[in-house]
Short mmCIF file of C-alpha atoms in Angstrom, two decimals:
data_model
loop_
_atom_site.label_atom_id
_atom_site.label_comp_id
_atom_site.label_asym_id
_atom_site.label_seq_id
_atom_site.Cartn_x
_atom_site.Cartn_y
_atom_site.Cartn_z
CA MET B 1 3.51 18.95 -8.19
CA SER B 2 7.11 20.21 -8.67
CA SER B 3 8.95 23.43 -7.69
CA PRO B 4 11.31 25.69 -9.96
CA THR B 5 14.95 25.52 -9.83
CA ARG B 6 17.30 28.43 -10.49
CA SER B 7 17.92 27.37 -13.96
CA GLY B 8 13.60 27.53 -14.47
CA ALA B 9 13.54 23.76 -14.82
CA PRO B 10 10.94 22.20 -12.54
CA GLN B 11 12.16 19.58 -9.98
CA PRO B 12 10.17 17.01 -8.34
CA ALA B 13 8.42 17.98 -4.96
CA LEU B 14 6.14 16.19 -2.69
CA GLU B 15 2.54 16.30 -3.15
CA ARG B 16 0.00 17.00 -0.64
CA LYS B 17 -2.37 14.10 -1.14
CA ILE B 18 -3.08 12.68 2.59
CA GLY B 19 -6.50 13.63 4.06
CA PRO B 20 -7.34 13.40 7.65
CA LEU B 21 -8.79 9.93 7.54
CA GLN B 22 -5.40 8.40 5.86
CA ALA B 23 -3.43 10.87 8.44
CA THR B 24 -5.04 9.10 11.14
CA ALA B 25 -4.68 5.89 9.71
CA ILE B 26 -0.76 5.91 8.94
CA ASN B 27 -0.57 7.03 12.92
CA MET B 28 -2.72 4.38 14.34
CA THR B 29 -1.42 1.72 12.02
CA GLN B 30 2.35 2.73 12.90
CA MET B 31 1.39 2.85 16.60
CA CYS B 32 -0.28 -0.55 17.32
CA GLY B 33 1.17 -2.93 14.56
CA ILE B 34 2.92 -6.08 16.86
CA GLY B 35 3.71 -3.62 19.79
CA PRO B 36 1.36 -4.47 22.36
CA PHE B 37 0.85 -8.18 21.24
CA VAL B 38 4.55 -8.52 21.86
CA THR B 39 5.04 -6.50 25.00
CA ILE B 40 1.99 -7.02 27.19
CA PRO B 41 3.99 -10.17 28.88
CA ALA B 42 6.92 -7.90 29.42
CA MET B 43 4.66 -5.08 31.02
CA VAL B 44 2.81 -7.31 33.34
CA ALA B 45 6.17 -8.90 34.19
CA THR B 46 8.06 -5.87 34.63
CA MET B 47 5.29 -4.19 36.78
CA GLY B 48 4.45 -7.41 38.88
CA GLY B 49 1.09 -8.22 37.83
CA PRO B 50 -2.53 -7.08 36.86
CA GLN B 51 -1.56 -3.13 38.13
CA ALA B 52 0.17 -3.15 34.75
CA MET B 53 -2.91 -2.04 33.30
CA PHE B 54 -2.47 1.37 34.59
CA GLY B 55 1.09 1.76 32.98
CA TRP B 56 -0.86 1.96 29.94
CA ILE B 57 -2.92 4.89 31.01
CA ILE B 58 0.11 6.89 32.74
CA GLY B 59 1.90 6.43 29.06
CA ALA B 60 -1.00 7.53 27.36
CA ILE B 61 -1.29 10.63 29.61
CA VAL B 62 2.93 11.27 28.70
CA ALA B 63 1.76 10.62 24.99
CA LEU B 64 -1.13 12.82 25.00
CA ALA B 65 1.06 15.75 26.49
CA ASP B 66 4.00 15.09 24.01
CA GLY B 67 0.97 15.03 21.28
CA LEU B 68 0.18 18.68 22.09
CA ILE B 69 3.65 19.78 21.43
CA TRP B 70 3.18 18.06 18.38
CA ALA B 71 0.03 19.15 17.31
CA GLU B 72 1.21 23.27 17.62
CA LEU B 73 4.45 22.58 16.10
CA GLY B 74 3.24 20.45 13.33
CA ALA B 75 0.41 22.77 12.36
CA ALA B 76 2.31 25.96 12.52
CA MET B 77 5.19 24.17 10.51
CA PRO B 78 4.04 21.62 8.12
CA GLY B 79 6.74 20.28 6.20
CA ALA B 80 8.56 16.84 5.28
CA GLY B 81 10.82 15.89 8.39
CA GLY B 82 8.72 16.96 11.14
CA THR B 83 11.36 17.77 14.26
CA TYR B 84 14.17 18.89 12.23
CA LEU B 85 12.09 21.85 11.06
CA TYR B 86 11.14 22.50 14.51
CA LEU B 87 14.66 22.25 15.79
CA ARG B 88 15.93 24.25 12.90
CA GLU B 89 13.55 27.13 13.61
CA ALA B 90 13.98 27.02 17.13
CA PHE B 91 17.84 26.51 18.09
CA GLN B 92 19.10 28.59 15.09
CA TYR B 93 19.50 31.63 17.10
CA ARG B 94 22.27 30.51 19.71
CA THR B 95 23.76 27.13 18.07
CA GLY B 96 23.20 27.28 14.12
CA ARG B 97 22.38 24.12 12.74
CA LEU B 98 23.79 21.81 15.37
CA MET B 99 20.22 20.77 17.02
CA PRO B 100 18.67 20.23 13.78
CA PHE B 101 21.83 18.05 12.19
CA LEU B 102 21.98 16.00 15.69
CA PHE B 103 18.14 15.08 15.27
CA VAL B 104 18.72 13.95 11.63
CA TRP B 105 21.91 12.05 12.73
CA SER B 106 19.95 10.42 15.57
CA ALA B 107 16.63 9.66 13.87
CA VAL B 108 18.29 7.84 10.57
CA LEU B 109 19.22 5.32 13.74
CA PHE B 110 16.07 5.49 16.09
CA ILE B 111 13.65 5.33 13.41
CA PRO B 112 14.80 2.10 11.64
CA LEU B 113 15.28 0.58 15.11
CA ILE B 114 12.02 0.90 16.13
CA MET B 115 10.78 -0.42 12.86
CA SER B 116 13.21 -3.57 13.19
CA THR B 117 11.14 -4.20 16.71
CA GLY B 118 8.47 -4.86 14.68
CA ILE B 119 10.03 -7.09 12.44
CA ILE B 120 11.45 -8.98 15.50
CA GLY B 121 7.54 -9.50 16.85
CA LEU B 122 6.03 -10.25 13.98
CA VAL B 123 8.45 -13.19 13.33
CA GLN B 124 7.59 -14.37 16.91
CA TYR B 125 3.98 -14.85 15.65
CA LEU B 126 5.10 -16.31 12.64
CA GLY B 127 6.64 -19.14 14.96
CA TYR B 128 2.85 -19.95 15.88
CA LEU B 129 1.92 -20.68 12.33
CA ILE B 130 5.33 -21.78 10.85
CA PRO B 131 7.36 -24.80 12.72
CA GLY B 132 11.19 -23.75 12.98
CA VAL B 133 10.80 -19.97 12.84
CA THR B 134 11.22 -19.89 16.62
CA ASP B 135 12.39 -21.98 19.48
CA ALA B 136 13.08 -22.06 23.09
CA ALA B 137 15.61 -19.67 23.10
CA GLY B 138 13.95 -17.13 20.54
CA THR B 139 14.16 -16.57 16.82
CA THR B 140 16.04 -19.07 14.87
CA PRO B 141 18.15 -18.10 11.83
CA LEU B 142 15.34 -19.25 9.73
CA GLY B 143 13.23 -16.72 11.31
CA LYS B 144 15.80 -14.10 10.97
CA ILE B 145 16.19 -14.69 7.09
CA ILE B 146 12.13 -14.26 6.80
CA GLY B 147 12.67 -11.27 8.81
CA VAL B 148 14.91 -9.71 6.35
CA GLY B 149 12.93 -11.05 3.34
CA ILE B 150 9.78 -9.45 4.68
CA THR B 151 11.64 -6.06 5.36
CA LEU B 152 12.91 -5.94 1.67
CA VAL B 153 9.10 -6.62 0.53
CA ILE B 154 8.34 -3.74 2.80
CA VAL B 155 10.81 -1.33 1.07
CA ALA B 156 9.76 -2.20 -2.29
CA ALA B 157 6.05 -1.87 -1.52
CA LEU B 158 7.13 1.82 -0.73
CA PHE B 159 8.20 2.64 -4.16
CA ARG B 160 4.82 4.07 -5.20
CA LYS B 161 3.15 7.45 -5.38
CA ILE B 162 1.59 9.01 -2.21
CA GLY B 163 -1.77 8.98 -3.17
CA GLN B 164 -1.33 5.09 -3.74
CA ILE B 165 0.54 4.55 -0.33
CA GLY B 166 -2.11 6.43 1.32
CA LYS B 167 -5.07 4.30 -0.03
CA LEU B 168 -2.75 1.00 0.96
CA THR B 169 -2.04 2.43 4.54
CA THR B 170 -5.74 2.84 4.91
CA VAL B 171 -6.35 -0.95 3.95
CA LEU B 172 -3.65 -1.85 6.61
CA PHE B 173 -5.51 0.22 9.28
CA VAL B 174 -8.48 -1.79 8.88
CA VAL B 175 -6.49 -5.22 9.03
CA MET B 176 -4.96 -3.96 12.36
CA LEU B 177 -8.46 -3.04 13.81
CA ILE B 178 -9.78 -6.42 13.02
CA ALA B 179 -6.89 -8.06 14.64
CA VAL B 180 -6.87 -6.23 17.81
CA LEU B 181 -10.67 -6.15 18.10
CA THR B 182 -11.12 -9.72 17.64
CA THR B 183 -8.44 -10.45 19.89
CA VAL B 184 -10.16 -8.27 22.88
CA VAL B 185 -13.34 -9.99 21.97
CA ALA B 186 -11.88 -13.54 22.45
CA ALA B 187 -10.34 -12.52 25.45
CA PHE B 188 -13.70 -11.47 26.92
CA THR B 189 -15.57 -14.60 25.98
CA HIS B 190 -13.83 -16.32 28.86
CA PHE B 191 -13.03 -13.26 30.95
CA SER B 192 -12.50 -13.66 34.48
CA GLY B 193 -13.02 -10.54 36.42
CA ALA B 194 -11.61 -11.89 39.50
CA GLN B 195 -8.38 -13.02 37.86
CA ALA B 196 -8.00 -9.70 35.66
CA PHE B 197 -8.13 -7.56 38.71
CA ALA B 198 -6.56 -9.65 41.46
CA PHE B 199 -3.70 -7.09 42.22
CA THR B 200 -0.42 -8.35 43.83
CA PRO B 201 -0.77 -7.81 47.62
CA GLY B 202 1.36 -4.70 48.43
CA ALA B 203 1.14 -3.96 44.70
CA PHE B 204 0.80 -0.15 45.22
CA SER B 205 2.97 0.37 48.16
CA SER B 206 6.06 2.61 47.66
CA ALA B 207 8.64 0.13 48.42
CA GLY B 208 10.21 -2.94 46.90
CA GLU B 209 11.03 -3.54 43.27
CA GLY B 210 8.01 -5.98 42.89
CA THR B 211 5.69 -3.27 43.18
CA PHE B 212 3.81 -0.91 40.79
CA TRP B 213 5.86 1.85 41.39
CA GLY B 214 9.46 -0.30 41.29
CA GLY B 215 8.50 -1.46 37.84
CA LEU B 216 6.81 1.85 36.74
CA GLY B 217 10.00 3.68 34.92
CA ALA B 218 10.62 0.25 32.82
CA GLY B 219 6.95 -0.21 32.47
CA LEU B 220 6.82 3.22 31.19
CA VAL B 221 9.83 2.61 28.47
CA ILE B 222 7.73 -0.11 27.03
CA ALA B 223 4.43 1.49 27.02
CA ILE B 224 5.89 4.60 25.37
CA TYR B 225 7.26 2.46 22.77
CA ASP B 226 3.83 0.74 21.90
CA TYR B 227 2.38 4.60 21.74
CA LEU B 228 5.47 5.81 19.76
CA GLY B 229 3.82 6.69 16.06
CA TYR B 230 1.36 9.43 16.68
CA ASN B 231 3.90 11.96 15.12
CA THR B 232 4.39 9.85 11.84
CA SER B 233 1.75 12.37 10.22
CA ALA B 234 3.93 15.45 11.21
CA TYR B 235 6.79 13.53 9.69
CA LEU B 236 4.76 13.79 6.32
CA GLY B 237 3.80 17.43 7.05
CA GLY B 238 4.86 18.27 3.30
CA GLU B 239 2.38 15.64 1.96
CA VAL B 240 -0.70 16.56 4.27
CA ARG B 241 -3.69 18.35 2.72
CA ASP B 242 -5.05 21.43 5.02
CA PRO B 243 -2.15 20.66 7.71
CA GLY B 244 -3.20 23.40 9.93
CA ARG B 245 -6.25 21.13 10.67
CA THR B 246 -5.40 17.61 9.88
CA LEU B 247 -1.99 17.15 11.98
CA PRO B 248 -3.38 18.22 15.61
CA ARG B 249 -6.56 15.95 14.73
CA SER B 250 -4.97 12.87 13.37
CA ILE B 251 -2.20 13.33 16.43
CA LEU B 252 -4.86 13.31 19.18
CA PHE B 253 -7.32 11.30 17.52
CA SER B 254 -4.75 8.55 17.37
CA ILE B 255 -3.32 8.59 20.79
CA VAL B 256 -7.07 8.54 22.37
CA GLY B 257 -8.03 5.28 19.81
CA ILE B 258 -5.04 3.53 20.26
CA MET B 259 -5.14 3.99 24.55
CA SER B 260 -8.65 2.61 24.51
CA LEU B 261 -7.68 -0.46 21.93
CA TYR B 262 -4.52 -1.16 24.41
CA PHE B 263 -6.56 -0.83 27.69
CA LEU B 264 -9.24 -3.03 26.58
CA LEU B 265 -6.68 -5.96 25.47
CA GLN B 266 -4.40 -5.53 28.58
CA VAL B 267 -7.71 -6.21 30.62
CA GLY B 268 -9.04 -8.76 28.42
CA VAL B 269 -5.77 -10.56 28.44
CA LEU B 270 -5.32 -10.41 31.90
CA GLY B 271 -8.90 -12.18 32.60
CA SER B 272 -8.33 -14.99 29.91
CA VAL B 273 -4.69 -16.07 30.58
CA PRO B 274 -3.41 -17.19 34.11
CA LEU B 275 -0.41 -14.79 35.15
CA GLU B 276 2.23 -17.09 35.36
CA GLU B 277 1.59 -18.18 31.93
CA LEU B 278 1.03 -14.57 30.58
CA LYS B 279 4.58 -13.32 31.88
CA THR B 280 6.23 -15.97 29.67
CA ALA B 281 4.09 -16.03 26.44
CA THR B 282 5.78 -15.46 23.23
CA SER B 283 2.70 -15.10 21.09
CA VAL B 284 -0.12 -14.01 23.73
CA ALA B 285 -2.95 -12.92 21.18
CA SER B 286 -2.59 -16.52 19.70
CA THR B 287 -3.09 -18.40 22.99
CA VAL B 288 -6.11 -16.34 23.66
CA LEU B 289 -7.83 -17.08 20.26
CA GLU B 290 -7.04 -20.64 20.73
CA GLN B 291 -8.58 -20.72 23.62
CA ALA B 292 -11.72 -19.02 22.69
CA TRP B 293 -12.19 -20.49 19.41
CA GLY B 294 -9.76 -23.35 18.45
CA THR B 295 -6.54 -23.61 16.41
CA VAL B 296 -7.93 -22.67 12.90
CA THR B 297 -9.37 -19.30 14.05
CA ALA B 298 -6.40 -18.48 15.86
CA LYS B 299 -4.19 -19.23 13.04
CA ILE B 300 -6.13 -17.13 10.78
CA VAL B 301 -6.44 -14.05 13.18
CA THR B 302 -2.85 -14.51 13.78
CA VAL B 303 -1.92 -13.94 9.78
CA PHE B 304 -4.13 -10.65 10.39
CA ILE B 305 -1.84 -9.58 13.42
CA VAL B 306 1.60 -10.40 11.21
CA VAL B 307 -0.11 -8.31 8.48
CA ALA B 308 -0.75 -5.16 11.08
CA ALA B 309 3.06 -5.83 11.97
CA ILE B 310 3.77 -5.54 8.54
CA GLY B 311 1.61 -2.28 8.02
CA SER B 312 3.20 -0.72 11.18
CA VAL B 313 6.73 -1.10 9.95
CA PHE B 314 5.25 0.24 6.48
CA ALA B 315 3.84 3.12 7.97
CA GLY B 316 7.02 4.06 10.04
CA LEU B 317 9.54 3.60 7.12
CA LEU B 318 7.16 5.89 5.27
CA GLY B 319 7.23 8.74 7.59
CA GLY B 320 10.85 8.19 8.73
CA SER B 321 12.36 8.24 5.32
CA ARG B 322 11.07 11.80 4.82
CA VAL B 323 13.16 13.06 8.12
CA PRO B 324 16.49 13.46 6.04
CA PHE B 325 14.64 14.87 2.88
CA GLU B 326 14.49 18.57 4.04
CA ALA B 327 17.49 18.41 6.02
CA ALA B 328 19.63 17.67 3.06
CA ARG B 329 17.50 20.07 0.98
CA ASP B 330 18.84 22.68 3.52
CA LYS B 331 22.57 21.26 2.84
CA VAL B 332 22.52 20.16 6.56
CA PHE B 333 22.91 16.28 5.70
CA LEU B 334 24.32 14.00 2.83
CA PRO B 335 22.89 15.70 -0.43
CA MET B 336 21.69 12.12 -1.40
CA PHE B 337 18.80 12.22 1.09
CA GLY B 338 17.68 15.28 -0.59
CA LYS B 339 16.79 13.85 -3.81
CA LEU B 340 13.42 12.45 -4.91
CA HIS B 341 12.50 9.66 -7.18
CA PRO B 342 12.16 11.37 -10.69
CA LYS B 343 8.57 9.59 -11.01
CA LEU B 344 7.20 8.47 -7.81
CA ASN B 345 8.33 11.69 -6.10
CA LEU B 346 9.72 9.63 -2.69
CA PRO B 347 13.11 10.27 -1.33
CA THR B 348 15.17 7.08 -2.29
CA ALA B 349 18.04 7.35 -0.18
CA GLY B 350 15.96 7.72 3.01
CA VAL B 351 13.77 4.73 2.28
CA LEU B 352 16.50 2.43 1.52
CA THR B 353 19.16 3.58 4.10
CA MET B 354 16.37 3.14 6.87
CA GLY B 355 15.09 -0.14 5.37
CA ALA B 356 18.91 -1.49 5.57
CA ILE B 357 19.03 -0.21 9.41
CA THR B 358 15.97 -1.98 10.13
CA ILE B 359 17.10 -5.09 8.74
CA ILE B 360 20.30 -4.77 10.77
CA GLY B 361 18.15 -4.07 13.94
CA SER B 362 16.07 -6.92 13.29
CA LEU B 363 18.80 -9.39 14.15
CA PHE B 364 19.00 -8.36 17.72
CA THR B 365 16.94 -9.02 20.80
CA LEU B 366 13.60 -7.08 21.11
CA THR B 367 14.13 -5.81 24.58
CA ASP B 368 17.64 -4.32 23.78
CA VAL B 369 16.35 -2.56 20.71
CA ILE B 370 13.48 -1.03 22.28
CA ASN B 371 15.68 0.46 25.00
CA ALA B 372 18.27 1.53 22.80
CA ALA B 373 15.82 2.97 20.18
CA VAL B 374 13.51 4.67 23.17
CA ALA B 375 16.74 6.45 24.93
CA THR B 376 18.20 7.89 21.71
CA LEU B 377 14.67 9.18 20.62
CA VAL B 378 14.30 10.99 24.39
CA ILE B 379 17.37 12.88 24.37
CA ILE B 380 17.35 14.32 20.97
CA GLN B 381 13.84 14.68 19.97
CA SER B 382 11.49 14.55 22.75
CA LEU B 383 13.14 16.75 25.26
CA ALA B 384 14.30 18.84 22.46
CA GLN B 385 11.13 19.58 21.21
CA VAL B 386 9.92 20.65 24.89
CA ALA B 387 12.67 23.38 24.44
CA ALA B 388 11.73 24.17 21.02
CA ILE B 389 8.01 25.20 21.80
CA TRP B 390 9.28 27.17 24.66
CA THR B 391 11.87 29.05 22.41
CA LEU B 392 9.56 29.44 19.39
CA ARG B 393 6.55 31.03 21.63
CA ARG B 394 9.44 33.67 22.85
CA ARG B 395 11.21 34.12 19.64
CA GLN B 396 8.44 33.72 16.95
CA PRO B 397 5.17 35.29 18.89
CA GLY B 398 3.90 36.24 15.24
CA LEU B 399 4.48 32.81 13.92
CA LYS B 400 0.94 31.75 12.72
CA ARG B 401 -0.32 28.73 14.77
CA PRO B 402 -3.53 27.20 13.44
CA TYR B 403 -3.28 25.17 16.69
CA ARG B 404 -2.11 26.50 19.90
CA GLN B 405 -1.55 24.02 22.82
CA TRP B 406 -4.45 23.88 25.22
CA LEU B 407 -3.65 25.11 28.82
CA TYR B 408 0.01 25.93 27.80
CA PRO B 409 2.48 25.21 29.45
CA LEU B 410 0.90 22.54 31.80
CA PRO B 411 1.14 19.87 28.91
CA THR B 412 4.66 20.75 27.77
CA LEU B 413 5.70 20.39 31.66
CA LEU B 414 3.99 17.18 32.12
CA ALA B 415 5.61 15.90 28.86
CA LEU B 416 8.99 17.30 30.26
CA VAL B 417 8.81 15.32 33.57
CA GLY B 418 7.57 12.20 31.92
CA TRP B 419 10.43 12.20 29.37
CA VAL B 420 13.03 12.81 31.84
CA TYR B 421 11.48 9.76 34.16
CA ILE B 422 11.84 7.43 30.89
CA TYR B 423 14.88 8.44 30.16
CA VAL B 424 16.36 7.69 33.31
CA SER B 425 14.10 4.36 33.50
CA ALA B 426 16.13 2.98 30.64
CA SER B 427 18.85 0.63 30.97
CA TRP B 428 22.45 2.16 31.82
CA LEU B 429 23.79 0.43 28.45
CA SER B 430 21.11 2.44 26.32
CA ILE B 431 21.75 5.52 28.22
CA GLY B 432 25.28 5.35 27.29
CA LEU B 433 24.88 4.25 23.99
CA SER B 434 22.55 7.32 23.51
CA LEU B 435 25.06 9.75 24.77
CA GLY B 436 27.99 8.23 23.18
CA TRP B 437 25.83 8.56 19.60
CA MET B 438 25.27 12.17 20.55
CA VAL B 439 28.99 12.76 21.07
CA LEU B 440 30.00 11.27 17.67
CA GLY B 441 27.01 12.93 16.48
CA ALA B 442 28.71 16.60 17.61
CA LEU B 443 32.28 15.57 16.19
CA ALA B 444 30.46 14.50 12.93
CA TYR B 445 28.69 18.02 13.04
CA LEU B 446 32.08 19.88 13.68
CA VAL B 447 33.55 18.43 10.37
CA TYR B 448 30.38 19.20 8.28
CA ALA B 449 30.44 22.97 10.18
CA SER B 450 34.18 23.34 9.17
CA ALA B 451 33.64 22.20 5.57
CA GLU B 452 30.05 24.38 5.19
CA ASN B 453 32.08 27.51 7.05
CA THR B 454 28.82 27.88 9.36
CA TRP B 455 28.70 28.01 13.11
CA PRO B 456 30.96 27.98 14.85
CA PHE B 457 33.23 28.33 12.28
CA GLY B 458 31.29 30.71 10.43
CA PRO B 459 28.25 33.29 11.09
CA LYS B 460 24.91 31.66 12.11
CA GLU B 461 22.10 32.20 9.36
CA ILE B 462 18.83 33.45 10.83
CA LYS B 463 16.13 32.53 8.54
CA GLU B 464 12.45 32.52 10.10
CA ALA B 465 11.01 30.81 7.21
CA PHE B 466 7.60 29.88 8.44
CA ALA B 467 7.24 33.07 10.45
CA ALA B 468 8.50 35.27 7.29
CA ASP B 469 6.05 33.41 4.75
CA PRO B 470 3.58 31.10 6.68
CA GLU B 471 1.24 30.93 3.59
CA GLY B 472 4.08 29.79 1.30
CA ALA B 473 5.49 27.59 3.78
CA GLN B 474 1.99 25.58 3.90
CA ALA B 475 1.63 25.78 -0.02
#
């Protein structure tokens, strides 16, 4: 599929090849990956005991509320880049191109940082299979080298047509399901309900850092990190068939499906691994599998877990690489990000840049990267989209909305409260770094705006692209 240029010559364009099953598989593959396998111990330690299981439920409620925002915006404005399009349309009236620029500026950082956590986690599980990859202090130099090599393989695998990628992602999705469900079954083969539901005395009281409420904020940072990815299909909106139906369904189905898997996994692990051992475990799924079926089976399923982690990073970089594409085409970001591979029709610069940042992020510790990525994401994506859905309802009432948010504005308000709470619960270092990155982005925008003679140095360009031509926008 190609679109004409001013000279009449065709130029490469994104192709709508992703169907409902593939879109849901992409989301769920990116959501799960290595996340719960490495963060369940941290969740239990943070929230003080088995009450951590409720942290996953509260996190899912926030994700569902936010998912309803994504569903409406994605169905109405289906194109490459997701949030970039929504912020471009919503904020053009007052601040010109500032907000979409800041989003792309930040997304090029936080998306690959989230992917680097997948690399860090899969290396932890490789430590169960390969001696010398990890030690008591964490990942060894050998482990870091292996992580870099795996990232390079993933980037190379992304250089293929989107139709082939959709099929590959479906296979990776099946591998992820096998890994999670096998671990759940293994946990319940020697499950102790008394152990799983032995809540810490006074866990739900209102005082104390060791209580459920005292650890909820930090626990939600972990939980929401594990749910991230339900929006990947929206990033690929320009390559999804029938986006008005496919995007909302893929988002909502993936959240509900992953919530169910996470809850079963958390309860199963709590009932099969002693609490103190669980809090410090580095490859808890391998421990569960070994207890149930022995070392050989544990190693086989651990391989599946590593492959699921690779699939998560693959799906995340697939969607994330499309974010700066549309911005570059609009001349809101560096022009090189707007060029497609002449044969494969993929944004080459986006894939390579995000792959490089993923490699850099994989050299740091898991907790630090999670906090930095989530804090940056919340301030410029999640909170901005809450404002965007309100603004577009008011500014563009005639915008074609194949899906309208249920019970609007209650889910939007719930998402707002949840995201603010998660943001202030991140580490102070992460909050400071996220704000500093925004300041640097604002300065970079001023340089760009001055060169382009746009707001605040020139007139604002108001173009309601999807409201003016909704059919053409979805073609």
